[in-house]
């Protein structure tokens, strides 16, 4: 672990229970880390959320996405576009970035690289056809 | 194109899908017997992918078996057991055998099953899997490599209208529709108000024009299975009064039947609902009774009717 990633871990671990995925999306998810979801879901809550809003896997824990959804609406001082990005389709995790600094990856643009076959929405032609 | 795909394109006729029984050993002939009750009423049936995290015959094998028995399969693909490479291989492998319908799910956690000690995968999540399937349909793997002739995939997904955060569920459904889902099989919901609010939000947003909404119903024989679902199936809650209504009835089996029929009638009355997804735990001839009571004809008759209409136009 490099110096920057060590520093990032020291800051983010106590506050967000950061798992150092290296491709941080906290700002889009109500400042709630989706990697703390037992299924590491990055695109919203699974269908197993309990009636009391707790996690299917860990009944003692509030669902990460229930928390994220609430906080994306209610947290003060958050820029509006962070709130607006909540329902965006986030790409698959790049497992090679595990343990690296998302701060460095943000600056270099590495955290926005997606697989060549991935586009956020189906192609135009497909939409027209459908 | 699959029958389900044609129905989605025609855009107005009723769609009935069903949950096919899982396979644990036995022969194709045994399986034909198991399918016999529900299959005649369904346009397509789910070839499930290790339901509730219990190992069974694989989704791909089950889909091929169904096809050989003349039942149109929907290949269910979940994210719990396999990474993105294996998921793509399953979808392409099934497509090789002519399986075009696929349904993309995040899936229950391993802790829902009988081998909780297993490693959970979740390399992708449900919405990402839908988008991945759209990529295959467009002719490329996630890597960008060409698949050659793209499979004519008919892509669907699921959503739970009855689990928190309730106000967000319709948006999550919309996200799946944007990613490429053309039909949504909903989780069974014992809160009619929640189902209603969910469908209304999608309908008002115009999403139901792009995507067929298929609420699920489960036919049970008594209060036992309702209690089980409430206590043990993640994301399903059954209100005490619903359980009580069946438990305290003079004829619980009959009351449970009335309950499921009411659920069907309610779901079909909602603007934006295109059909139903049926699960049968009764196995006592109730599927034929239910469809007859609802005025739903067997698939073969609905098919004929559709052809007549095309000719008449």
Coordinates of C-alpha atoms in Angstrom, one line a residue:
Chain A
X1 CA 0.0 0.0 0.0
X2 CA 1.5 3.4 -1.0
X3 CA 1.6 6.5 1.1
X4 CA -1.5 8.1 -0.4
X5 CA -3.6 5.0 -0.1
X6 CA -2.5 4.5 3.5
X7 CA -3.5 8.1 4.2
X8 CA -6.8 7.6 2.4
X9 CA -7.5 4.5 4.5
X10 CA -6.7 6.2 7.7
X11 CA -9.2 9.0 6.9
X12 CA -12.0 6.9 5.3
X13 CA -11.9 3.7 7.3
X14 CA -13.2 5.2 10.6
X15 CA -15.8 7.4 9.0
X16 CA -17.2 5.2 6.2
X17 CA -15.8 1.8 7.0
X18 CA -14.0 2.2 3.7
X19 CA -13.0 -1.1 1.9
X20 CA -10.4 0.5 -0.4
X21 CA -12.1 -0.6 -3.6
X22 CA -10.2 2.2 -5.3
X23 CA -13.2 3.5 -7.2
X24 CA -15.0 5.6 -4.7
X25 CA -18.7 6.5 -5.4
X26 CA -19.5 7.8 -1.9
X27 CA -20.6 11.2 -3.3
X28 CA -23.2 9.5 -5.5
X29 CA -24.6 7.2 -2.8
X30 CA -25.5 9.6 0.0
X31 CA -22.0 9.4 1.5
X32 CA -22.7 5.7 2.4
X33 CA -20.2 3.1 1.1
X34 CA -21.9 0.5 -1.1
X35 CA -19.0 -1.9 -0.5
X36 CA -20.2 -2.3 3.0
X37 CA -23.3 -4.0 1.6
X38 CA -22.7 -7.8 2.1
X39 CA -23.5 -8.3 -1.6
X40 CA -21.3 -5.2 -2.5
X41 CA -24.2 -3.9 -4.6
X42 CA -23.4 -0.6 -6.3
X43 CA -26.8 0.0 -7.9
X44 CA -29.4 0.1 -5.2
X45 CA -30.9 -2.2 -2.6
X46 CA -31.6 -5.9 -3.4
X47 CA -35.1 -7.3 -3.0
X48 CA -34.3 -8.9 0.3
X49 CA -34.5 -5.8 2.6
X50 CA -36.4 -6.6 5.7
X51 CA -39.6 -5.0 6.8
X52 CA -37.8 -2.9 9.4
X53 CA -35.3 -1.7 6.7
X54 CA -32.5 -4.0 7.9
X55 CA -30.2 -6.2 5.9
X56 CA -31.2 -9.7 4.6
X57 CA -27.7 -11.0 5.5
X58 CA -27.0 -9.1 8.7
X59 CA -30.3 -8.6 10.5
X60 CA -28.7 -6.3 13.1
X61 CA -27.5 -3.9 10.4
X62 CA -29.6 -1.3 8.7
X63 CA -29.6 -1.9 4.9
X64 CA -26.8 0.2 3.4
X65 CA -29.0 1.3 0.6
X66 CA -31.9 2.2 2.7
X67 CA -29.5 4.5 4.6
X68 CA -27.9 5.7 1.3
X69 CA -31.3 6.6 -0.2
X70 CA -32.4 8.5 2.8
X71 CA -29.1 10.4 3.2
X72 CA -28.9 11.2 -0.5
X73 CA -32.1 13.2 0.1
X74 CA -31.5 14.6 3.6
X75 CA -27.8 15.2 4.1
X76 CA -27.1 18.9 4.3
X77 CA -24.5 20.7 2.3
X78 CA -24.4 18.1 -0.5
X79 CA -24.2 19.5 -4.1
X80 CA -27.4 18.9 -6.0
X81 CA -25.8 16.9 -8.7
X82 CA -24.5 14.4 -6.2
X83 CA -28.1 13.9 -5.2
X84 CA -29.2 13.7 -8.8
X85 CA -26.6 11.0 -9.5
X86 CA -28.1 8.6 -7.0
X87 CA -30.0 6.5 -9.5
X88 CA -27.2 6.4 -12.1
X89 CA -26.1 3.0 -13.4
X90 CA -22.7 2.4 -11.9
X91 CA -20.4 0.1 -13.9
X92 CA -19.0 -3.2 -12.7
X93 CA -16.2 -2.9 -10.1
X94 CA -12.7 -3.2 -11.5
X95 CA -11.2 -5.7 -9.1
X96 CA -7.6 -4.7 -10.1
X97 CA -8.1 -1.4 -8.2
X98 CA -8.7 -3.1 -4.8
X99 CA -6.3 -1.6 -2.3
X100 CA -5.3 1.4 -4.4
X101 CA -6.1 5.0 -3.6
X102 CA -9.3 6.2 -5.1
X103 CA -8.0 9.7 -4.7
X104 CA -5.1 9.0 -7.1
X105 CA -7.4 7.1 -9.4
X106 CA -9.8 10.0 -9.5
X107 CA -7.0 12.4 -10.4
X108 CA -5.6 10.1 -13.1
X109 CA -9.1 9.2 -14.4
X110 CA -8.3 5.5 -13.9
X111 CA -11.5 5.1 -11.8
X112 CA -13.7 6.1 -14.8
X113 CA -12.2 3.5 -17.1
X114 CA -14.9 0.9 -17.9
X115 CA -14.7 -2.4 -19.9
X116 CA -14.8 -1.7 -23.7
X117 CA -18.1 -3.5 -24.0
X118 CA -19.8 -1.4 -21.3
X119 CA -21.9 1.6 -22.1
X120 CA -24.2 3.2 -19.5
X121 CA -27.2 2.8 -21.7
X122 CA -28.1 0.5 -24.6
X123 CA -27.1 1.8 -28.0
X124 CA -29.3 4.2 -29.9
X125 CA -30.2 1.5 -32.5
X126 CA -31.3 -0.9 -29.8
X127 CA -33.5 1.7 -28.2
X128 CA -35.2 2.6 -31.5
X129 CA -35.7 -1.1 -32.3
X130 CA -37.3 -1.6 -28.8
Chain B
X1 CA -38.0 -14.8 -31.9
X2 CA -39.3 -16.3 -28.7
X3 CA -43.1 -16.2 -28.0
X4 CA -42.4 -13.9 -25.0
X5 CA -40.5 -11.6 -27.3
X6 CA -43.3 -11.6 -29.9
X7 CA -45.9 -10.8 -27.2
X8 CA -43.7 -7.9 -25.9
X9 CA -43.5 -6.5 -29.4
X10 CA -47.2 -6.8 -30.1
X11 CA -47.7 -4.8 -26.9
X12 CA -51.3 -5.4 -25.9
X13 CA -52.0 -9.1 -25.2
X14 CA -51.9 -10.7 -21.8
X15 CA -48.6 -12.3 -20.8
X16 CA -48.5 -15.2 -18.3
X17 CA -45.2 -16.5 -17.0
X18 CA -44.7 -19.2 -14.4
X19 CA -42.1 -20.5 -12.0
X20 CA -41.0 -23.9 -13.2
X21 CA -40.4 -26.5 -10.4
X22 CA -36.8 -27.1 -9.6
X23 CA -35.1 -30.3 -10.7
X24 CA -33.3 -32.6 -8.2
X25 CA -32.5 -35.8 -10.0
X26 CA -34.9 -37.9 -12.0
X27 CA -35.4 -38.1 -15.7
X28 CA -36.8 -35.8 -18.4
X29 CA -40.1 -37.8 -18.3
X30 CA -40.4 -37.2 -14.5
X31 CA -39.9 -33.5 -15.2
X32 CA -42.6 -33.5 -17.8
X33 CA -45.0 -34.7 -15.2
X34 CA -44.0 -32.0 -12.8
X35 CA -44.4 -29.3 -15.4
X36 CA -47.8 -30.6 -16.6
X37 CA -50.0 -28.6 -14.3
X38 CA -48.7 -25.1 -14.8
X39 CA -47.1 -25.2 -18.3
X40 CA -50.3 -25.2 -20.5
X41 CA -51.2 -21.8 -19.1
X42 CA -47.9 -20.1 -19.4
X43 CA -46.3 -18.3 -22.4
X44 CA -42.9 -19.0 -20.8
X45 CA -41.5 -20.4 -17.6
X46 CA -38.5 -19.6 -15.5
X47 CA -35.6 -22.0 -15.5
X48 CA -34.5 -20.9 -12.1
X49 CA -30.9 -20.4 -11.0
X50 CA -30.4 -22.2 -7.6
X51 CA -33.5 -20.7 -6.0
X52 CA -33.1 -19.3 -2.5
X53 CA -29.4 -20.3 -2.6
X54 CA -30.2 -24.0 -2.7
X55 CA -28.3 -26.1 -5.3
X56 CA -30.5 -27.7 -8.0
X57 CA -30.0 -28.8 -11.6
X58 CA -28.5 -25.8 -13.3
X59 CA -30.4 -23.0 -15.0
X60 CA -29.0 -23.8 -18.4
X61 CA -29.7 -27.5 -18.2
X62 CA -33.2 -26.8 -16.9
X63 CA -33.9 -24.4 -19.8
X64 CA -32.7 -26.9 -22.4
X65 CA -34.9 -29.6 -20.7
X66 CA -37.9 -27.4 -20.8
X67 CA -37.3 -26.6 -24.5
X68 CA -37.1 -30.3 -25.3
X69 CA -40.5 -30.7 -23.5
X70 CA -42.1 -28.0 -25.6
X71 CA -42.1 -25.3 -22.9
X72 CA -40.6 -22.0 -23.6
X73 CA -37.9 -21.2 -21.0
X74 CA -36.8 -18.0 -19.4
X75 CA -33.2 -18.4 -18.3
X76 CA -32.9 -16.9 -14.9
X77 CA -29.4 -15.7 -14.1
X78 CA -28.4 -14.6 -10.6
X79 CA -25.2 -12.9 -9.4
X80 CA -24.6 -14.9 -6.3
X81 CA -22.8 -18.0 -7.6
X82 CA -20.8 -16.9 -10.7
X83 CA -18.6 -14.1 -11.9
X84 CA -19.2 -12.1 -15.0
X85 CA -17.2 -14.5 -17.2
X86 CA -19.3 -17.5 -16.2
X87 CA -22.5 -15.5 -16.5
X88 CA -21.7 -14.5 -20.1
X89 CA -20.8 -18.1 -20.8
X90 CA -24.1 -19.3 -19.5
X91 CA -26.1 -16.8 -21.5
X92 CA -24.2 -17.5 -24.7
X93 CA -24.4 -21.3 -24.0
X94 CA -28.1 -21.2 -23.6
X95 CA -28.5 -19.0 -26.7
X96 CA -26.7 -21.7 -28.6
X97 CA -29.6 -24.0 -27.8
X98 CA -32.1 -21.4 -28.8
X99 CA -32.9 -20.0 -25.3
X100 CA -33.5 -16.3 -25.9
X101 CA -35.5 -15.2 -22.8
X102 CA -33.3 -14.3 -19.9
X103 CA -34.2 -12.8 -16.5
X104 CA -31.4 -11.0 -14.6
X105 CA -31.4 -11.0 -10.8
X106 CA -29.1 -10.0 -8.0
X107 CA -30.2 -13.1 -6.2
X108 CA -30.7 -14.2 -2.6
X109 CA -27.6 -14.3 -0.4
X110 CA -25.9 -17.6 0.3
X111 CA -27.3 -17.3 3.9
X112 CA -30.8 -17.8 2.5
X113 CA -29.8 -21.4 1.5
X114 CA -28.7 -24.6 3.1
X115 CA -25.0 -24.1 2.4
X116 CA -24.4 -20.8 4.2
X117 CA -20.7 -21.4 4.4
X118 CA -20.3 -21.0 0.7
X119 CA -18.4 -18.1 -0.8
X120 CA -20.7 -15.4 -2.2
X121 CA -19.7 -13.9 -5.5
X122 CA -21.8 -10.9 -6.6
X123 CA -19.1 -9.8 -9.1
X124 CA -21.9 -7.9 -10.8
X125 CA -25.2 -6.7 -9.4
X126 CA -28.6 -7.1 -11.0
X127 CA -28.7 -3.8 -13.0
X128 CA -25.1 -4.4 -14.3
X129 CA -26.1 -7.9 -15.4
X130 CA -29.0 -6.5 -17.4
X131 CA -26.7 -4.1 -19.1
X132 CA -24.2 -6.9 -19.7
X133 CA -27.0 -8.9 -21.4
X134 CA -27.8 -5.8 -23.5
X135 CA -24.2 -5.8 -24.6
X136 CA -24.4 -9.4 -25.7
X137 CA -27.5 -8.7 -27.6
X138 CA -25.7 -5.8 -29.3
X139 CA -23.0 -8.2 -30.4
X140 CA -20.1 -7.9 -27.9
X141 CA -18.9 -9.4 -24.7
X142 CA -18.1 -7.0 -21.8
X143 CA -14.5 -7.0 -23.0
X144 CA -15.6 -5.5 -26.3
X145 CA -14.8 -8.8 -28.2
X146 CA -17.4 -9.6 -30.8
X147 CA -19.8 -12.5 -30.2
X148 CA -20.2 -13.0 -34.0
X149 CA -24.0 -13.4 -34.6
X150 CA -25.6 -11.7 -31.7
X151 CA -28.3 -13.7 -29.8
X152 CA -31.8 -12.2 -30.1
X153 CA -32.1 -12.0 -26.3
X154 CA -35.3 -11.0 -24.7
X155 CA -34.1 -9.4 -21.5
X156 CA -36.1 -9.1 -18.3
X157 CA -35.5 -8.5 -14.6
X158 CA -37.2 -8.5 -11.3
X159 CA -38.1 -5.9 -8.7
X160 CA -39.7 -6.1 -5.2
X161 CA -42.5 -3.5 -4.9
X162 CA -43.0 -4.4 -1.2
X163 CA -39.6 -4.0 0.4
X164 CA -38.0 -0.9 1.8
X165 CA -37.1 1.7 0.7
X166 CA -40.6 1.7 -0.8
X167 CA -40.5 5.1 -2.3
X168 CA -37.4 4.3 -4.2
X169 CA -38.5 0.9 -5.7
X170 CA -40.1 2.4 -8.9
X171 CA -36.9 4.4 -9.6
X172 CA -34.9 1.3 -9.3
X173 CA -37.2 -0.5 -11.7
X174 CA -36.8 2.5 -14.1
X175 CA -33.0 2.1 -13.8
X176 CA -33.4 -1.6 -14.9
X177 CA -35.6 -0.6 -17.8
X178 CA -33.1 1.9 -18.9
X179 CA -30.4 -0.8 -18.7
X180 CA -32.4 -2.9 -21.1
X181 CA -35.2 -4.8 -19.2
X182 CA -38.3 -5.3 -21.3
X183 CA -40.3 -7.1 -18.7
X184 CA -40.2 -7.2 -14.9
X185 CA -41.4 -10.1 -12.9
X186 CA -42.3 -8.6 -9.5
X187 CA -41.7 -10.3 -6.2
X188 CA -44.9 -11.5 -4.6
X189 CA -46.4 -8.7 -2.5
X190 CA -49.0 -9.1 0.2
X191 CA -49.5 -5.4 0.5
X192 CA -51.9 -4.3 -2.3
X193 CA -51.3 -0.6 -1.5
X194 CA -47.6 -1.0 -2.1
X195 CA -48.1 -2.8 -5.4
X196 CA -50.5 -0.2 -6.5
X197 CA -48.2 2.7 -5.7
X198 CA -45.3 1.0 -7.4
X199 CA -47.2 0.3 -10.6
X200 CA -48.8 3.7 -10.6
X201 CA -45.4 5.4 -10.4
X202 CA -44.1 3.4 -13.3
X203 CA -47.2 3.9 -15.4
X204 CA -47.2 7.7 -14.8
X205 CA -43.6 7.8 -15.7
X206 CA -44.3 6.2 -19.1
X207 CA -42.2 3.2 -18.2
X208 CA -44.9 0.6 -18.7
X209 CA -44.9 1.4 -22.4
X210 CA -41.3 0.2 -22.6
X211 CA -41.6 -2.7 -20.2
X212 CA -44.2 -5.3 -19.3
X213 CA -45.0 -5.4 -15.6
X214 CA -45.8 -8.9 -14.3
X215 CA -46.8 -9.1 -10.6
X216 CA -46.2 -12.4 -9.0
X217 CA -48.7 -14.5 -7.2
X218 CA -48.1 -17.7 -5.2
X219 CA -50.8 -20.3 -4.7
X220 CA -50.5 -21.9 -1.3
X221 CA -52.7 -24.4 0.5
X222 CA -52.9 -22.8 3.9
X223 CA -51.5 -20.5 6.5
X224 CA -48.2 -22.4 7.0
X225 CA -46.5 -21.3 3.8
X226 CA -47.7 -17.7 4.4
X227 CA -46.1 -17.8 7.8
X228 CA -42.9 -19.3 6.3
X229 CA -42.7 -16.6 3.6
X230 CA -43.2 -13.9 6.2
X231 CA -40.6 -15.3 8.6
X232 CA -38.0 -16.8 6.2
X233 CA -38.1 -15.4 2.7
X234 CA -36.0 -12.2 2.5
X235 CA -38.0 -9.2 1.3
X236 CA -41.4 -10.7 1.8
X237 CA -43.7 -9.6 4.6
X238 CA -47.2 -11.1 5.0
X239 CA -49.5 -9.0 7.3
X240 CA -50.8 -10.8 10.4
X241 CA -54.4 -10.3 9.2
X242 CA -53.7 -12.0 5.9
X243 CA -52.3 -15.0 7.7
X244 CA -55.1 -14.9 10.2
X245 CA -57.7 -14.8 7.4
X246 CA -56.5 -18.1 6.1
X247 CA -55.6 -19.7 9.4
X248 CA -59.0 -19.0 11.0
X249 CA -61.1 -19.9 8.0
X250 CA -63.4 -22.9 8.2
X251 CA -61.7 -24.2 5.0
X252 CA -58.1 -22.8 5.0
X253 CA -57.3 -24.3 1.6
X254 CA -60.3 -22.7 0.0
X255 CA -59.6 -19.3 1.7
X256 CA -56.0 -19.5 0.5
X257 CA -57.4 -20.0 -3.0
X258 CA -59.7 -17.0 -2.7
X259 CA -56.8 -15.0 -1.5
X260 CA -54.6 -15.8 -4.5
X261 CA -57.6 -15.2 -6.9
X262 CA -58.2 -11.8 -5.3
X263 CA -54.5 -10.9 -5.7
X264 CA -54.6 -11.8 -9.4
X265 CA -57.8 -9.8 -9.9
X266 CA -56.3 -6.8 -8.1
X267 CA -53.0 -6.9 -10.0
X268 CA -54.7 -7.3 -13.4
X269 CA -57.0 -4.3 -12.6
X270 CA -54.0 -1.9 -12.3
X271 CA -53.3 0.2 -15.3
X272 CA -49.8 -0.7 -16.6
X273 CA -49.9 -4.3 -15.6
X274 CA -49.5 -6.6 -18.5
X275 CA -49.9 -10.0 -17.0
X276 CA -48.9 -12.3 -14.1
X277 CA -46.1 -14.5 -13.0
X278 CA -47.6 -17.6 -11.4
X279 CA -46.0 -19.9 -8.7
X280 CA -47.9 -23.0 -7.7
X281 CA -47.2 -24.6 -4.3
X282 CA -50.7 -26.3 -4.1
X283 CA -50.2 -28.8 -6.9
X284 CA -53.9 -29.8 -6.7
X285 CA -55.3 -28.6 -10.0
X286 CA -55.7 -25.1 -8.7
X287 CA -53.8 -23.5 -11.6
X288 CA -56.5 -24.6 -14.1
X289 CA -59.2 -23.4 -11.8
X290 CA -57.5 -20.1 -11.2
X291 CA -56.9 -19.3 -14.8
X292 CA -60.5 -20.4 -15.7
X293 CA -61.9 -18.2 -13.0
X294 CA -59.9 -15.3 -14.2
X295 CA -61.0 -15.9 -17.8
X296 CA -57.4 -16.7 -18.9
X297 CA -57.3 -19.2 -21.7
X298 CA -54.6 -21.8 -22.2
X299 CA -51.6 -20.7 -24.1
X300 CA -52.5 -22.8 -27.2
X301 CA -55.9 -21.0 -27.4
X302 CA -54.4 -17.6 -26.9
X303 CA -51.9 -18.3 -29.6
X304 CA -54.6 -19.3 -32.1
X305 CA -56.6 -16.3 -31.2
X306 CA -53.7 -14.0 -31.8
X307 CA -53.1 -15.6 -35.3
X308 CA -56.7 -15.2 -36.2
X309 CA -56.5 -11.5 -35.3
X310 CA -53.5 -11.0 -37.4
X311 CA -55.3 -12.6 -40.4
X312 CA -58.4 -10.5 -39.8
X313 CA -56.3 -7.3 -39.8

